[in-house]
Amino acid sequence: MVRWLYSGGTRQDRLRDPDAVVAVLGLRPGMVVGDLGPGAGHFTLRMAKAVAPDGVVYALDVSQGTLDDLRRAADDRGITTLRPVKVRRDRLDIPEPVDLLFVSATYHHLLRPQPYFSQARTQLRPGARVAILESRREGLLARCSGRHATSPRRVMEDMTGAGYRLIETYDVVRGYWYATFAVADAARPSATA
């Protein structure tokens, strides 16, 4: 398809090379990761293996059914580092602060992303990152029918407004914008706040 007509990514594009998506995150054993909107666990289970044996990956979703399915998938594979956690749509609550918050094809589901990620800063350890993998809302067809996409410009504006700075972008998934962010130093919440 002609790029100006449609350059948004499909689900197949996002799932084509999950190892490359996870590799850029530099996960290590012992890390604590939150996966917001894990779906069937395509990335979640890989991350859970990467942080083993002492780390943990919190699968964060509003759907208990999704979390139950993911728990069964982890059990079937002998993965013990996965912890399903039901969360609200408007606020992120993780059992402990994380080193990485991974958001794949979920950003566009957030009703108010800027306040959501502003509040989420309290759920991050010092030096933590937020990784966002989101279909581009670029090209004529994607703009008309791209409900499951967000433009990189919009993500950048929201994240900057929420108190983050861009660390790096990655070109590993066709049709998707993939970037990591860190809390901007002036925006880090204080212990007394």
C-alpha positions as protocol buffer text, in pm:
chain_id: "A"
residue {
  index: 1
  type: MET
  ca { x: 0 y: 0 z: 0 }
}
residue {
  index: 2
  type: VAL
  ca { x: 122 y: 353 z: -75 }
}
residue {
  index: 3
  type: ARG
  ca { x: 280 y: 509 z: 239 }
}
residue {
  index: 4
  type: TRP
  ca { x: 87 y: 840 z: 217 }
}
residue {
  index: 5
  type: LEU
  ca { x: -235 y: 642 z: 197 }
}
residue {
  index: 6
  type: TYR
  ca { x: -173 y: 426 z: 503 }
}
residue {
  index: 7
  type: SER
  ca { x: 133 y: 401 z: 726 }
}
residue {
  index: 8
  type: GLY
  ca { x: -32 y: 283 z: 1046 }
}
residue {
  index: 9
  type: GLY
  ca { x: 77 y: -53 z: 1181 }
}
residue {
  index: 10
  type: THR
  ca { x: -136 y: -365 z: 1193 }
}
residue {
  index: 11
  type: ARG
  ca { x: -155 y: -614 z: 1478 }
}
residue {
  index: 12
  type: GLN
  ca { x: 50 y: -856 z: 1266 }
}
residue {
  index: 13
  type: ASP
  ca { x: 325 y: -592 z: 1232 }
}
residue {
  index: 14
  type: ARG
  ca { x: 340 y: -546 z: 1609 }
}
residue {
  index: 15
  type: LEU
  ca { x: 359 y: -918 z: 1677 }
}
residue {
  index: 16
  type: ARG
  ca { x: 597 y: -1002 z: 1390 }
}
residue {
  index: 17
  type: ASP
  ca { x: 921 y: -973 z: 1590 }
}
residue {
  index: 18
  type: PRO
  ca { x: 844 y: -967 z: 1962 }
}
residue {
  index: 19
  type: ASP
  ca { x: 1201 y: -1057 z: 2053 }
}
residue {
  index: 20
  type: ALA
  ca { x: 1327 y: -735 z: 1888 }
}
residue {
  index: 21
  type: VAL
  ca { x: 1063 y: -532 z: 2076 }
}
residue {
  index: 22
  type: VAL
  ca { x: 1170 y: -680 z: 2409 }
}
residue {
  index: 23
  type: ALA
  ca { x: 1545 y: -672 z: 2330 }
}
residue {
  index: 24
  type: VAL
  ca { x: 1563 y: -292 z: 2310 }
}
residue {
  index: 25
  type: LEU
  ca { x: 1433 y: -272 z: 2667 }
}
residue {
  index: 26
  type: GLY
  ca { x: 1752 y: -418 z: 2811 }
}
residue {
  index: 27
  type: LEU
  ca { x: 1571 y: -624 z: 3074 }
}
residue {
  index: 28
  type: ARG
  ca { x: 1782 y: -802 z: 3334 }
}
residue {
  index: 29
  type: PRO
  ca { x: 1716 y: -1060 z: 3605 }
}
residue {
  index: 30
  type: GLY
  ca { x: 1568 y: -901 z: 3916 }
}
residue {
  index: 31
  type: MET
  ca { x: 1395 y: -610 z: 3743 }
}
residue {
  index: 32
  type: VAL
  ca { x: 1035 y: -514 z: 3822 }
}
residue {
  index: 33
  type: VAL
  ca { x: 819 y: -446 z: 3515 }
}
residue {
  index: 34
  type: GLY
  ca { x: 460 y: -334 z: 3468 }
}
residue {
  index: 35
  type: ASP
  ca { x: 292 y: -434 z: 3141 }
}
residue {
  index: 36
  type: LEU
  ca { x: -14 y: -216 z: 3089 }
}
residue {
  index: 37
  type: GLY
  ca { x: -270 y: -389 z: 2866 }
}
residue {
  index: 38
  type: PRO
  ca { x: -85 y: -720 z: 2816 }
}
residue {
  index: 39
  type: GLY
  ca { x: -347 y: -880 z: 2590 }
}
residue {
  index: 40
  type: ALA
  ca { x: -259 y: -1244 z: 2528 }
}
residue {
  index: 41
  type: GLY
  ca { x: 89 y: -1193 z: 2673 }
}
residue {
  index: 42
  type: HIS
  ca { x: 289 y: -1187 z: 2352 }
}
residue {
  index: 43
  type: PHE
  ca { x: 542 y: -951 z: 2511 }
}
residue {
  index: 44
  type: THR
  ca { x: 452 y: -1012 z: 2875 }
}
residue {
  index: 45
  type: LEU
  ca { x: 566 y: -1373 z: 2885 }
}
residue {
  index: 46
  type: ARG
  ca { x: 897 y: -1285 z: 2715 }
}
residue {
  index: 47
  type: MET
  ca { x: 956 y: -1007 z: 2967 }
}
residue {
  index: 48
  type: ALA
  ca { x: 870 y: -1241 z: 3255 }
}
residue {
  index: 49
  type: LYS
  ca { x: 1138 y: -1484 z: 3133 }
}
residue {
  index: 50
  type: ALA
  ca { x: 1391 y: -1200 z: 3095 }
}
residue {
  index: 51
  type: VAL
  ca { x: 1359 y: -1084 z: 3458 }
}
residue {
  index: 52
  type: ALA
  ca { x: 1372 y: -1438 z: 3605 }
}
residue {
  index: 53
  type: PRO
  ca { x: 1454 y: -1575 z: 3852 }
}
residue {
  index: 54
  type: ASP
  ca { x: 1422 y: -1288 z: 4101 }
}
residue {
  index: 55
  type: GLY
  ca { x: 1227 y: -1024 z: 3907 }
}
residue {
  index: 56
  type: VAL
  ca { x: 858 y: -979 z: 3853 }
}
residue {
  index: 57
  type: VAL
  ca { x: 632 y: -867 z: 3570 }
}
residue {
  index: 58
  type: TYR
  ca { x: 297 y: -723 z: 3673 }
}
residue {
  index: 59
  type: ALA
  ca { x: 38 y: -782 z: 3401 }
}
residue {
  index: 60
  type: LEU
  ca { x: -193 y: -480 z: 3444 }
}
residue {
  index: 61
  type: ASP
  ca { x: -537 y: -496 z: 3287 }
}
residue {
  index: 62
  type: VAL
  ca { x: -897 y: -390 z: 3349 }
}
residue {
  index: 63
  type: SER
  ca { x: -1026 y: -732 z: 3236 }
}
residue {
  index: 64
  type: GLN
  ca { x: -1016 y: -1014 z: 3489 }
}
residue {
  index: 65
  type: GLY
  ca { x: -1074 y: -1263 z: 3205 }
}
residue {
  index: 66
  type: THR
  ca { x: -762 y: -1141 z: 3025 }
}
residue {
  index: 67
  type: LEU
  ca { x: -561 y: -1173 z: 3345 }
}
residue {
  index: 68
  type: ASP
  ca { x: -695 y: -1524 z: 3413 }
}
residue {
  index: 69
  type: ASP
  ca { x: -602 y: -1635 z: 3060 }
}
residue {
  index: 70
  type: LEU
  ca { x: -256 y: -1488 z: 3097 }
}
residue {
  index: 71
  type: ARG
  ca { x: -205 y: -1658 z: 3434 }
}
residue {
  index: 72
  type: ARG
  ca { x: -294 y: -1994 z: 3274 }
}
residue {
  index: 73
  type: ALA
  ca { x: -53 y: -1928 z: 2984 }
}
residue {
  index: 74
  type: ALA
  ca { x: 228 y: -1851 z: 3230 }
}
residue {
  index: 75
  type: ASP
  ca { x: 149 y: -2161 z: 3435 }
}
residue {
  index: 76
  type: ASP
  ca { x: 148 y: -2378 z: 3120 }
}
residue {
  index: 77
  type: ARG
  ca { x: 498 y: -2248 z: 3036 }
}
residue {
  index: 78
  type: GLY
  ca { x: 634 y: -2278 z: 3390 }
}
residue {
  index: 79
  type: ILE
  ca { x: 677 y: -1901 z: 3424 }
}
residue {
  index: 80
  type: THR
  ca { x: 672 y: -1801 z: 3790 }
}
residue {
  index: 81
  type: THR
  ca { x: 761 y: -1430 z: 3764 }
}
residue {
  index: 82
  type: LEU
  ca { x: 424 y: -1312 z: 3631 }
}
residue {
  index: 83
  type: ARG
  ca { x: 174 y: -1139 z: 3864 }
}
residue {
  index: 84
  type: PRO
  ca { x: -169 y: -1048 z: 3720 }
}
residue {
  index: 85
  type: VAL
  ca { x: -314 y: -726 z: 3866 }
}
residue {
  index: 86
  type: LYS
  ca { x: -655 y: -582 z: 3788 }
}
residue {
  index: 87
  type: VAL
  ca { x: -634 y: -202 z: 3747 }
}
residue {
  index: 88
  type: ARG
  ca { x: -880 y: 81 z: 3695 }
}
residue {
  index: 89
  type: ARG
  ca { x: -914 y: 264 z: 3364 }
}
residue {
  index: 90
  type: ASP
  ca { x: -840 y: 604 z: 3514 }
}
residue {
  index: 91
  type: ARG
  ca { x: -553 y: 531 z: 3755 }
}
residue {
  index: 92
  type: LEU
  ca { x: -251 y: 306 z: 3765 }
}
residue {
  index: 93
  type: ASP
  ca { x: -202 y: 113 z: 4089 }
}
residue {
  index: 94
  type: ILE
  ca { x: 86 y: -135 z: 4094 }
}
residue {
  index: 95
  type: PRO
  ca { x: 174 y: -336 z: 4407 }
}
residue {
  index: 96
  type: GLU
  ca { x: 526 y: -187 z: 4404 }
}
residue {
  index: 97
  type: PRO
  ca { x: 718 y: 73 z: 4202 }
}
residue {
  index: 98
  type: VAL
  ca { x: 859 y: -56 z: 3874 }
}
residue {
  index: 99
  type: ASP
  ca { x: 1183 y: -18 z: 3677 }
}
residue {
  index: 100
  type: LEU
  ca { x: 990 y: -22 z: 3350 }
}
residue {
  index: 101
  type: LEU
  ca { x: 630 y: 45 z: 3250 }
}
residue {
  index: 102
  type: PHE
  ca { x: 560 y: -114 z: 2909 }
}
residue {
  index: 103
  type: VAL
  ca { x: 258 y: 9 z: 2711 }
}
residue {
  index: 104
  type: SER
  ca { x: 191 y: -178 z: 2386 }
}
residue {
  index: 105
  type: ALA
  ca { x: -111 y: -90 z: 2170 }
}
residue {
  index: 106
  type: THR
  ca { x: -287 y: 41 z: 2479 }
}
residue {
  index: 107
  type: TYR
  ca { x: -212 y: 414 z: 2481 }
}
residue {
  index: 108
  type: HIS
  ca { x: -511 y: 493 z: 2257 }
}
residue {
  index: 109
  type: HIS
  ca { x: -746 y: 324 z: 2508 }
}
residue {
  index: 110
  type: LEU
  ca { x: -658 y: 572 z: 2783 }
}
residue {
  index: 111
  type: LEU
  ca { x: -928 y: 838 z: 2813 }
}
residue {
  index: 112
  type: ARG
  ca { x: -697 y: 1105 z: 2955 }
}
residue {
  index: 113
  type: PRO
  ca { x: -337 y: 995 z: 2897 }
}
residue {
  index: 114
  type: GLN
  ca { x: -164 y: 1308 z: 3025 }
}
residue {
  index: 115
  type: PRO
  ca { x: -315 y: 1297 z: 3379 }
}
residue {
  index: 116
  type: TYR
  ca { x: -287 y: 916 z: 3375 }
}
residue {
  index: 117
  type: PHE
  ca { x: 88 y: 922 z: 3315 }
}
residue {
  index: 118
  type: SER
  ca { x: 135 y: 1220 z: 3546 }
}
residue {
  index: 119
  type: GLN
  ca { x: -11 y: 1013 z: 3832 }
}
residue {
  index: 120
  type: ALA
  ca { x: 184 y: 706 z: 3714 }
}
residue {
  index: 121
  type: ARG
  ca { x: 513 y: 880 z: 3802 }
}
residue {
  index: 122
  type: THR
  ca { x: 445 y: 779 z: 4164 }
}
residue {
  index: 123
  type: GLN
  ca { x: 453 y: 414 z: 4050 }
}
residue {
  index: 124
  type: LEU
  ca { x: 806 y: 437 z: 3907 }
}
residue {
  index: 125
  type: ARG
  ca { x: 1139 y: 371 z: 4078 }
}
residue {
  index: 126
  type: PRO
  ca { x: 1413 y: 634 z: 4043 }
}
residue {
  index: 127
  type: GLY
  ca { x: 1565 y: 598 z: 3696 }
}
residue {
  index: 128
  type: ALA
  ca { x: 1264 y: 403 z: 3565 }
}
residue {
  index: 129
  type: ARG
  ca { x: 1149 y: 418 z: 3205 }
}
residue {
  index: 130
  type: VAL
  ca { x: 815 y: 411 z: 3027 }
}
residue {
  index: 131
  type: ALA
  ca { x: 816 y: 231 z: 2691 }
}
residue {
  index: 132
  type: ILE
  ca { x: 531 y: 305 z: 2450 }
}
residue {
  index: 133
  type: LEU
  ca { x: 466 y: 100 z: 2135 }
}
residue {
  index: 134
  type: GLU
  ca { x: 174 y: 254 z: 1949 }
}
residue {
  index: 135
  type: SER
  ca { x: 40 y: 230 z: 1595 }
}
residue {
  index: 136
  type: ARG
  ca { x: 104 y: 548 z: 1401 }
}
residue {
  index: 137
  type: ARG
  ca { x: -199 y: 750 z: 1306 }
}
residue {
  index: 138
  type: GLU
  ca { x: -43 y: 852 z: 978 }
}
residue {
  index: 139
  type: GLY
  ca { x: -167 y: 832 z: 624 }
}
residue {
  index: 140
  type: LEU
  ca { x: -514 y: 906 z: 491 }
}
residue {
  index: 141
  type: LEU
  ca { x: -674 y: 571 z: 580 }
}
residue {
  index: 142
  type: ALA
  ca { x: -517 y: 556 z: 927 }
}
residue {
  index: 143
  type: ARG
  ca { x: -648 y: 904 z: 1011 }
}
residue {
  index: 144
  type: CYS
  ca { x: -999 y: 810 z: 896 }
}
residue {
  index: 145
  type: SER
  ca { x: -1018 y: 466 z: 1052 }
}
residue {
  index: 146
  type: GLY
  ca { x: -731 y: 464 z: 1300 }
}
residue {
  index: 147
  type: ARG
  ca { x: -918 y: 445 z: 1630 }
}
residue {
  index: 148
  type: HIS
  ca { x: -649 y: 204 z: 1747 }
}
residue {
  index: 149
  type: ALA
  ca { x: -365 y: 448 z: 1694 }
}
residue {
  index: 150
  type: THR
  ca { x: -213 y: 768 z: 1827 }
}
residue {
  index: 151
  type: SER
  ca { x: 16 y: 1004 z: 1640 }
}
residue {
  index: 152
  type: PRO
  ca { x: 372 y: 1024 z: 1774 }
}
residue {
  index: 153
  type: ARG
  ca { x: 329 y: 1401 z: 1805 }
}
residue {
  index: 154
  type: ARG
  ca { x: 30 y: 1350 z: 2035 }
}
residue {
  index: 155
  type: VAL
  ca { x: 213 y: 1095 z: 2250 }
}
residue {
  index: 156
  type: MET
  ca { x: 510 y: 1334 z: 2279 }
}
residue {
  index: 157
  type: GLU
  ca { x: 284 y: 1625 z: 2380 }
}
residue {
  index: 158
  type: ASP
  ca { x: 100 y: 1414 z: 2639 }
}
residue {
  index: 159
  type: MET
  ca { x: 414 y: 1264 z: 2788 }
}
residue {
  index: 160
  type: THR
  ca { x: 595 y: 1598 z: 2804 }
}
residue {
  index: 161
  type: GLY
  ca { x: 290 y: 1754 z: 2968 }
}
residue {
  index: 162
  type: ALA
  ca { x: 282 y: 1464 z: 3217 }
}
residue {
  index: 163
  type: GLY
  ca { x: 641 y: 1536 z: 3323 }
}
residue {
  index: 164
  type: TYR
  ca { x: 849 y: 1301 z: 3108 }
}
residue {
  index: 165
  type: ARG
  ca { x: 1134 y: 1346 z: 2863 }
}
residue {
  index: 166
  type: LEU
  ca { x: 1203 y: 1135 z: 2556 }
}
residue {
  index: 167
  type: ILE
  ca { x: 1503 y: 903 z: 2592 }
}
residue {
  index: 168
  type: GLU
  ca { x: 1507 y: 721 z: 2258 }
}
residue {
  index: 169
  type: THR
  ca { x: 1295 y: 601 z: 1967 }
}
residue {
  index: 170
  type: TYR
  ca { x: 1332 y: 262 z: 1800 }
}
residue {
  index: 171
  type: ASP
  ca { x: 1260 y: 156 z: 1445 }
}
residue {
  index: 172
  type: VAL
  ca { x: 1188 y: -212 z: 1503 }
}
residue {
  index: 173
  type: VAL
  ca { x: 819 y: -249 z: 1416 }
}
residue {
  index: 174
  type: ARG
  ca { x: 682 y: -136 z: 1079 }
}
residue {
  index: 175
  type: GLY
  ca { x: 390 y: 105 z: 1116 }
}
residue {
  index: 176
  type: TYR
  ca { x: 448 y: 155 z: 1489 }
}
residue {
  index: 177
  type: TRP
  ca { x: 613 y: 431 z: 1687 }
}
residue {
  index: 178
  type: TYR
  ca { x: 823 y: 289 z: 1971 }
}
residue {
  index: 179
  type: ALA
  ca { x: 989 y: 511 z: 2229 }
}
residue {
  index: 180
  type: THR
  ca { x: 1112 y: 518 z: 2586 }
}
residue {
  index: 181
  type: PHE
  ca { x: 1063 y: 804 z: 2829 }
}
residue {
  index: 182
  type: ALA
  ca { x: 1200 y: 894 z: 3172 }
}
residue {
  index: 183
  type: VAL
  ca { x: 1063 y: 1126 z: 3435 }
}
residue {
  index: 184
  type: ALA
  ca { x: 1198 y: 1475 z: 3376 }
}
residue {
  index: 185
  type: ASP
  ca { x: 1409 y: 1567 z: 3680 }
}
residue {
  index: 186
  type: ALA
  ca { x: 1199 y: 1873 z: 3768 }
}
residue {
  index: 187
  type: ALA
  ca { x: 881 y: 1662 z: 3751 }
}
residue {
  index: 188
  type: ARG
  ca { x: 990 y: 1383 z: 3987 }
}
residue {
  index: 189
  type: PRO
  ca { x: 741 y: 1370 z: 4276 }
}
residue {
  index: 190
  type: SER
  ca { x: 894 y: 1430 z: 4615 }
}
residue {
  index: 191
  type: ALA
  ca { x: 866 y: 1186 z: 4905 }
}
residue {
  index: 192
  type: THR
  ca { x: 657 y: 1441 z: 5095 }
}
residue {
  index: 193
  type: ALA
  ca { x: 413 y: 1509 z: 4811 }
}
